[in-house]
Amino acid sequence: MRRWWFSALLFLQAIALACAADQKVLATDELDAPATNPDSAAHADVGRTDHRTWNPYQNGWELVSEAMVELRKIRIPNHRRPKKQTGLFSILFHYTLKALPSLRATAPPGHEHAPPVITGPLLDGVKLLQQAADQNNTDAIYLLGQFNFYGNYSHPRNFKVAFDHYYRLASQYGNSSAQFMVGLMYATGVGEAVERDQAKALLYHTFAADQGHTRSEMTVAARHMNGIGVPKNCETACKYYKKVADKAMTWYRSGPPGGMTIVPEAYRLSDEVGGVYGEGASFVSSGINAMKASPNSDTYASIDDVIEYLDLMSQKGDFKASFNLGRLYYEGQRGLERNVDLARRYFLGVTTKYWRAKDGRSVDGAKPQLEKIASKAAGYIGRMWMRGEGVVQDFKTAQKWFERGIKHGDPQSQWGLGLMYLHGYGVRKNVAKAFELFKAAADQDFSLAYVALGALHLDQGGPEDLKVASSYFEAAVRWYSLEAQYYLAEMIHHGVGQDKTCGVAMQYYKNVAERSEPLVSSWTEANHAYEDGDLELAFLDYVMAAEQGYEKAQNNVAFLLDPTRSVFSPPNWLKRQAFKPRLLQNSGLALIYWTRSAIQSNIDSLVKMGDYYLSGIGTEIALEKAGQCYTGASEYFQSAQALYNLGWMHENGVGLTQDFHLAKRYYDQALETNEEAYLPVTLSLLKLRARSAWNTFTHGRINSIQDEPALKKNWSLKEWVQNFLQDENQYYEDAYEEYYDDSIAGSDGQPMGDELDDELDGILESFMILSLVASIMFLMWYRTQRQQAHRQAQENAARQQQQQQPQGMAGMMPPPPPPQNGLPHGQHNFYNQQQQQQQQPQAPPFGDPNFGQWGAGGVGH
């Protein structure tokens, strides 16, 4: 038996050695790390006056050229997306390999390893650049700074050397890119090259921004907006954000007809795991933000699963799935690169089911809704021909596809053909025709048509036209239109058709600047580095975006630097913790970015601030500040974690008055806010009640738990019915319906459910209700008629009986008795009844022996 276990262990270790290519060896991990693309890091965001003294024949330019030749010899691996685990057994096998020792010699986990030695073409290229830098070649100085800062081509990072190169280039030559890097290093103190100094950081960023450096302009704007190292100033922030927004719109409109295509890359790393506190505990994944879905829902499905499912349905002939696949590949998203060729293939697969390829006539006996889906696919194909995406730009072919879509009312086709008439793309310019097509598309809530109509009305300049233009832009902003936000920012900033409001204009300019990610930010490089496992490079790129004011980047930087771990984390012998580089061990910087993220309304970041102040992480213990952070997160945003923390502070008297009653109240509110907190809240309440009972028994000074009497309200019948109906509606309503993403469910943005069945169910339900009401009304009418008929019959019978009585009987009736004692006949009867009552025996008192007989007799009588 022991031999069998020993053989199995050796076999698994052998597999671990064979599959351990992705494990880092601390002695050589820098040499084996993927090189960074120099085009994305070394030449990122060069201002228009970066090299004021640069000329193509400055000293050492031949050495720089030779160095670039040597550097091109280095093989740069392409970015690889991490593969998704395909099943339960593959996941178990993966973690089993991770748990086994690799039998490879590694350095102690708590010590930094010696920097690797560079060799080969990298060494030759660096020597040539150093020689050129000695001759004051600005390109060589800048490249050496980038190599030491980013680690390009697996060059070892040395932030002090990088700072020296940047500082030399910034101070001697006024290079704006170098000034931006110097300001970045002063702002963050990254790599401990310099101490953090926000005043110097603002100074260098201002120098670079005044020279037109885009990222410095955003950084200065963000600092003036949030008051970082400078008093808040809306006008200054708006000025710099406007400069960036102007550049962004110039870049956006320089693309093909319709503008550049922007695939958003910004996201929070913590959202991938349910928030900074995990799934169900963080604000973003609990309470009203929890995505509660059925087991058959695709709420938690990855994009790979969605693509795989839609592709399977497309192969079975589902034209809706083919259209949604084409749209996904055309628009692209984070984790799914744009593929216009594949998108066009799926769109053509839909259109060929409805239009014949030979003559373009529609086929006979088309499936239901195929006409609508095919027209939308035609709109996308026409758009691709108009923009030259994946094909050679051809306006005639685009017009043909647009006209096909317009026949069936496709709004994108109407907008595309209107754009061609507006600018004269392949057709004679006709503004009136373009306006008509834009109006038809806008009537179907197409955002690009709103922008086009708003621009046409804005060009007219009249008061009424300005109001109409503003309404169109506001309608387009609902769909996050970049151009509409810019138009509104301009109108509000200049007071044209809108009230001049600095805060609103600044926010619109900020949105335009931040959404132009390919122009102004390093999100793509940061995400690729994070997916490749290079956390240091990802951290540096996220820091740059964070300094520019991106809240998601600020959250990412703090998340990477966060030293806190779960109390119930597995032991080290069960789960080997990856070595955390020294660059990512900076709790003080983490607190700074948690704070900046919280300023931009991130609730979990605000709670994290409280944790840091409570435990003294990255700063001194400040219990009062911790309570303020938790109170702010709980009162205004109802964070269950913040409420629980306030309850704990009141229970233990940490930073707040020790009060068991208030502690219970906060625990109860935490459970009401997030029902997934049932276990921790229940355990805390059990302990709290025990402490409160002991405090009461020993007559302690702490305020114990007191039962609050529930107020009972006497409802009227009307209020009772209203409350009953309200509760019934709440039971049937789906509180999370608005959070489900149905964008890929149908071609028109509606879910691909059984809409017809829903309509039939509604009709049947209404018919049943009306039938029931009619039946009740008929029964009430029938009952009334029966009662009237019965009453009429009784009256007729009485009338006939009176008529049949003989007339002589009336004389034989005895006369009424004479009055007695001078009283009328009726009053005499009343007097006799009183006399009889007085003559009746009185009831014996309770307890008398005759009471039982009297009572029995009374009952019998």
mmCIF file of C-alpha atoms in Angstrom, residues 278-419:
data_model
loop_
_atom_site.group_PDB
_atom_site.id
_atom_site.type_symbol
_atom_site.label_atom_id
_atom_site.label_comp_id
_atom_site.label_asym_id
_atom_site.label_seq_id
_atom_site.Cartn_x
_atom_site.Cartn_y
_atom_site.Cartn_z
ATOM 1 C CA GLY A 278 -15.724 39.007 -2.326
ATOM 2 C CA GLU A 279 -18.992 37.794 -3.775
ATOM 3 C CA GLY A 280 -21.986 38.639 -1.585
ATOM 4 C CA ALA A 281 -20.030 40.754 0.897
ATOM 5 C CA SER A 282 -19.120 43.701 -1.323
ATOM 6 C CA PHE A 283 -21.532 46.471 -2.176
ATOM 7 C CA VAL A 284 -21.249 45.740 -5.911
ATOM 8 C CA SER A 285 -22.467 42.140 -5.455
ATOM 9 C CA SER A 286 -24.917 42.318 -2.548
ATOM 10 C CA GLY A 287 -28.277 43.777 -1.712
ATOM 11 C CA ILE A 288 -29.907 45.459 -4.678
ATOM 12 C CA ASN A 289 -26.763 44.888 -6.746
ATOM 13 C CA ALA A 290 -26.870 41.102 -6.355
ATOM 14 C CA MET A 291 -27.596 39.353 -9.621
ATOM 15 C CA LYS A 292 -29.973 36.629 -8.490
ATOM 16 C CA ALA A 293 -30.580 34.397 -11.450
ATOM 17 C CA SER A 294 -32.044 30.979 -12.045
ATOM 18 C CA PRO A 295 -29.759 28.002 -12.725
ATOM 19 C CA ASN A 296 -30.611 28.241 -16.424
ATOM 20 C CA SER A 297 -29.728 31.931 -16.665
ATOM 21 C CA ASP A 298 -26.600 33.294 -18.380
ATOM 22 C CA THR A 299 -26.038 35.967 -15.732
ATOM 23 C CA TYR A 300 -22.701 34.520 -14.664
ATOM 24 C CA ALA A 301 -21.709 33.160 -18.072
ATOM 25 C CA SER A 302 -18.423 34.268 -19.579
ATOM 26 C CA ILE A 303 -18.154 35.695 -23.065
ATOM 27 C CA ASP A 304 -16.590 32.421 -24.238
ATOM 28 C CA ASP A 305 -19.653 30.490 -23.088
ATOM 29 C CA VAL A 306 -21.974 32.941 -24.816
ATOM 30 C CA ILE A 307 -20.018 32.737 -28.070
ATOM 31 C CA GLU A 308 -19.957 28.947 -27.926
ATOM 32 C CA TYR A 309 -23.702 28.725 -27.319
ATOM 33 C CA LEU A 310 -24.611 31.229 -30.044
ATOM 34 C CA ASP A 311 -22.310 29.494 -32.513
ATOM 35 C CA LEU A 312 -24.008 26.161 -31.800
ATOM 36 C CA MET A 313 -27.444 27.693 -32.343
ATOM 37 C CA SER A 314 -26.218 29.408 -35.504
ATOM 38 C CA GLN A 315 -25.053 26.101 -36.935
ATOM 39 C CA LYS A 316 -28.530 24.734 -36.309
ATOM 40 C CA GLY A 317 -29.991 27.499 -38.475
ATOM 41 C CA ASP A 318 -31.003 30.025 -35.827
ATOM 42 C CA PHE A 319 -30.758 33.341 -37.697
ATOM 43 C CA LYS A 320 -31.136 35.361 -34.477
ATOM 44 C CA ALA A 321 -28.057 33.673 -33.032
ATOM 45 C CA SER A 322 -26.140 34.380 -36.262
ATOM 46 C CA PHE A 323 -27.076 38.052 -36.121
ATOM 47 C CA ASN A 324 -26.090 38.381 -32.452
ATOM 48 C CA LEU A 325 -22.754 36.722 -33.163
ATOM 49 C CA GLY A 326 -22.114 39.155 -35.974
ATOM 50 C CA ARG A 327 -22.959 42.088 -33.774
ATOM 51 C CA LEU A 328 -20.693 40.858 -30.970
ATOM 52 C CA TYR A 329 -17.747 40.442 -33.311
ATOM 53 C CA TYR A 330 -18.413 43.773 -35.007
ATOM 54 C CA GLU A 331 -18.705 45.868 -31.859
ATOM 55 C CA GLY A 332 -16.176 43.940 -29.758
ATOM 56 C CA GLN A 333 -15.703 44.225 -26.018
ATOM 57 C CA ARG A 334 -13.144 43.601 -23.344
ATOM 58 C CA GLY A 335 -12.008 40.025 -23.740
ATOM 59 C CA LEU A 336 -13.340 39.798 -27.296
ATOM 60 C CA GLU A 337 -11.382 41.518 -30.044
ATOM 61 C CA ARG A 338 -13.196 43.011 -33.010
ATOM 62 C CA ASN A 339 -13.309 40.743 -36.030
ATOM 63 C CA VAL A 340 -15.110 42.498 -38.855
ATOM 64 C CA ASP A 341 -14.460 39.684 -41.333
ATOM 65 C CA LEU A 342 -16.157 37.141 -39.113
ATOM 66 C CA ALA A 343 -18.933 39.610 -38.333
ATOM 67 C CA ARG A 344 -19.634 40.153 -42.050
ATOM 68 C CA ARG A 345 -19.735 36.390 -42.574
ATOM 69 C CA TYR A 346 -22.435 35.972 -39.934
ATOM 70 C CA PHE A 347 -24.426 38.942 -41.264
ATOM 71 C CA LEU A 348 -24.314 37.530 -44.789
ATOM 72 C CA GLY A 349 -25.499 34.196 -43.414
ATOM 73 C CA VAL A 350 -28.646 35.983 -42.211
ATOM 74 C CA THR A 351 -29.283 38.049 -45.343
ATOM 75 C CA THR A 352 -28.912 35.074 -47.722
ATOM 76 C CA LYS A 353 -31.789 33.387 -45.918
ATOM 77 C CA TYR A 354 -34.077 36.249 -46.962
ATOM 78 C CA TRP A 355 -32.632 37.733 -50.184
ATOM 79 C CA ARG A 356 -31.492 35.704 -53.156
ATOM 80 C CA ALA A 357 -27.849 36.221 -54.072
ATOM 81 C CA LYS A 358 -28.575 36.383 -57.809
ATOM 82 C CA ASP A 359 -31.292 38.990 -58.167
ATOM 83 C CA GLY A 360 -31.648 40.272 -54.596
ATOM 84 C CA ARG A 361 -35.328 39.364 -54.418
ATOM 85 C CA SER A 362 -36.782 38.025 -51.206
ATOM 86 C CA VAL A 363 -37.361 34.309 -50.894
ATOM 87 C CA ASP A 364 -40.810 32.795 -50.629
ATOM 88 C CA GLY A 365 -42.057 31.396 -47.354
ATOM 89 C CA ALA A 366 -39.543 33.175 -45.103
ATOM 90 C CA LYS A 367 -39.612 32.354 -41.416
ATOM 91 C CA PRO A 368 -41.359 34.734 -39.013
ATOM 92 C CA GLN A 369 -39.245 37.727 -37.943
ATOM 93 C CA LEU A 370 -36.578 36.866 -40.530
ATOM 94 C CA GLU A 371 -37.500 40.000 -42.475
ATOM 95 C CA LYS A 372 -36.763 42.213 -39.474
ATOM 96 C CA ILE A 373 -33.477 40.502 -38.568
ATOM 97 C CA ALA A 374 -32.287 40.461 -42.180
ATOM 98 C CA SER A 375 -32.916 44.198 -42.524
ATOM 99 C CA LYS A 376 -30.791 44.869 -39.448
ATOM 100 C CA ALA A 377 -28.018 42.667 -40.809
ATOM 101 C CA ALA A 378 -28.207 44.600 -44.085
ATOM 102 C CA GLY A 379 -27.723 47.824 -42.105
ATOM 103 C CA TYR A 380 -24.514 46.471 -40.577
ATOM 104 C CA ILE A 381 -23.209 45.257 -43.926
ATOM 105 C CA GLY A 382 -23.921 48.633 -45.507
ATOM 106 C CA ARG A 383 -22.158 50.357 -42.638
ATOM 107 C CA MET A 384 -19.084 48.186 -43.160
ATOM 108 C CA TRP A 385 -18.962 49.033 -46.876
ATOM 109 C CA MET A 386 -19.451 52.743 -46.133
ATOM 110 C CA ARG A 387 -16.648 52.768 -43.558
ATOM 111 C CA GLY A 388 -14.346 50.359 -45.364
ATOM 112 C CA GLU A 389 -14.202 47.893 -42.481
ATOM 113 C CA GLY A 390 -12.839 44.574 -43.687
ATOM 114 C CA VAL A 391 -13.573 45.545 -47.282
ATOM 115 C CA VAL A 392 -12.508 48.214 -49.729
ATOM 116 C CA GLN A 393 -14.669 51.275 -49.179
ATOM 117 C CA ASP A 394 -17.492 51.293 -51.732
ATOM 118 C CA PHE A 395 -20.341 53.772 -51.349
ATOM 119 C CA LYS A 396 -22.450 52.229 -54.134
ATOM 120 C CA THR A 397 -22.483 48.842 -52.453
ATOM 121 C CA ALA A 398 -23.202 50.515 -49.126
ATOM 122 C CA GLN A 399 -26.147 52.348 -50.668
ATOM 123 C CA LYS A 400 -27.535 49.077 -52.047
ATOM 124 C CA TRP A 401 -27.488 47.423 -48.627
ATOM 125 C CA PHE A 402 -28.897 50.497 -46.918
ATOM 126 C CA GLU A 403 -31.814 50.620 -49.349
ATOM 127 C CA ARG A 404 -32.574 46.979 -48.608
ATOM 128 C CA GLY A 405 -32.713 47.692 -44.912
ATOM 129 C CA ILE A 406 -34.799 50.859 -45.366
ATOM 130 C CA LYS A 407 -37.519 48.904 -47.153
ATOM 131 C CA HIS A 408 -38.193 47.138 -43.874
ATOM 132 C CA GLY A 409 -37.653 50.138 -41.587
ATOM 133 C CA ASP A 410 -34.145 49.474 -40.237
ATOM 134 C CA PRO A 411 -32.995 52.616 -38.338
ATOM 135 C CA GLN A 412 -29.275 52.011 -38.914
ATOM 136 C CA SER A 413 -29.839 51.837 -42.655
ATOM 137 C CA GLN A 414 -31.808 55.085 -42.512
ATOM 138 C CA TRP A 415 -29.002 56.759 -40.586
ATOM 139 C CA GLY A 416 -26.304 55.396 -42.919
ATOM 140 C CA LEU A 417 -28.014 56.547 -46.110
ATOM 141 C CA GLY A 418 -28.802 59.888 -44.462
ATOM 142 C CA LEU A 419 -25.109 60.318 -43.660
#
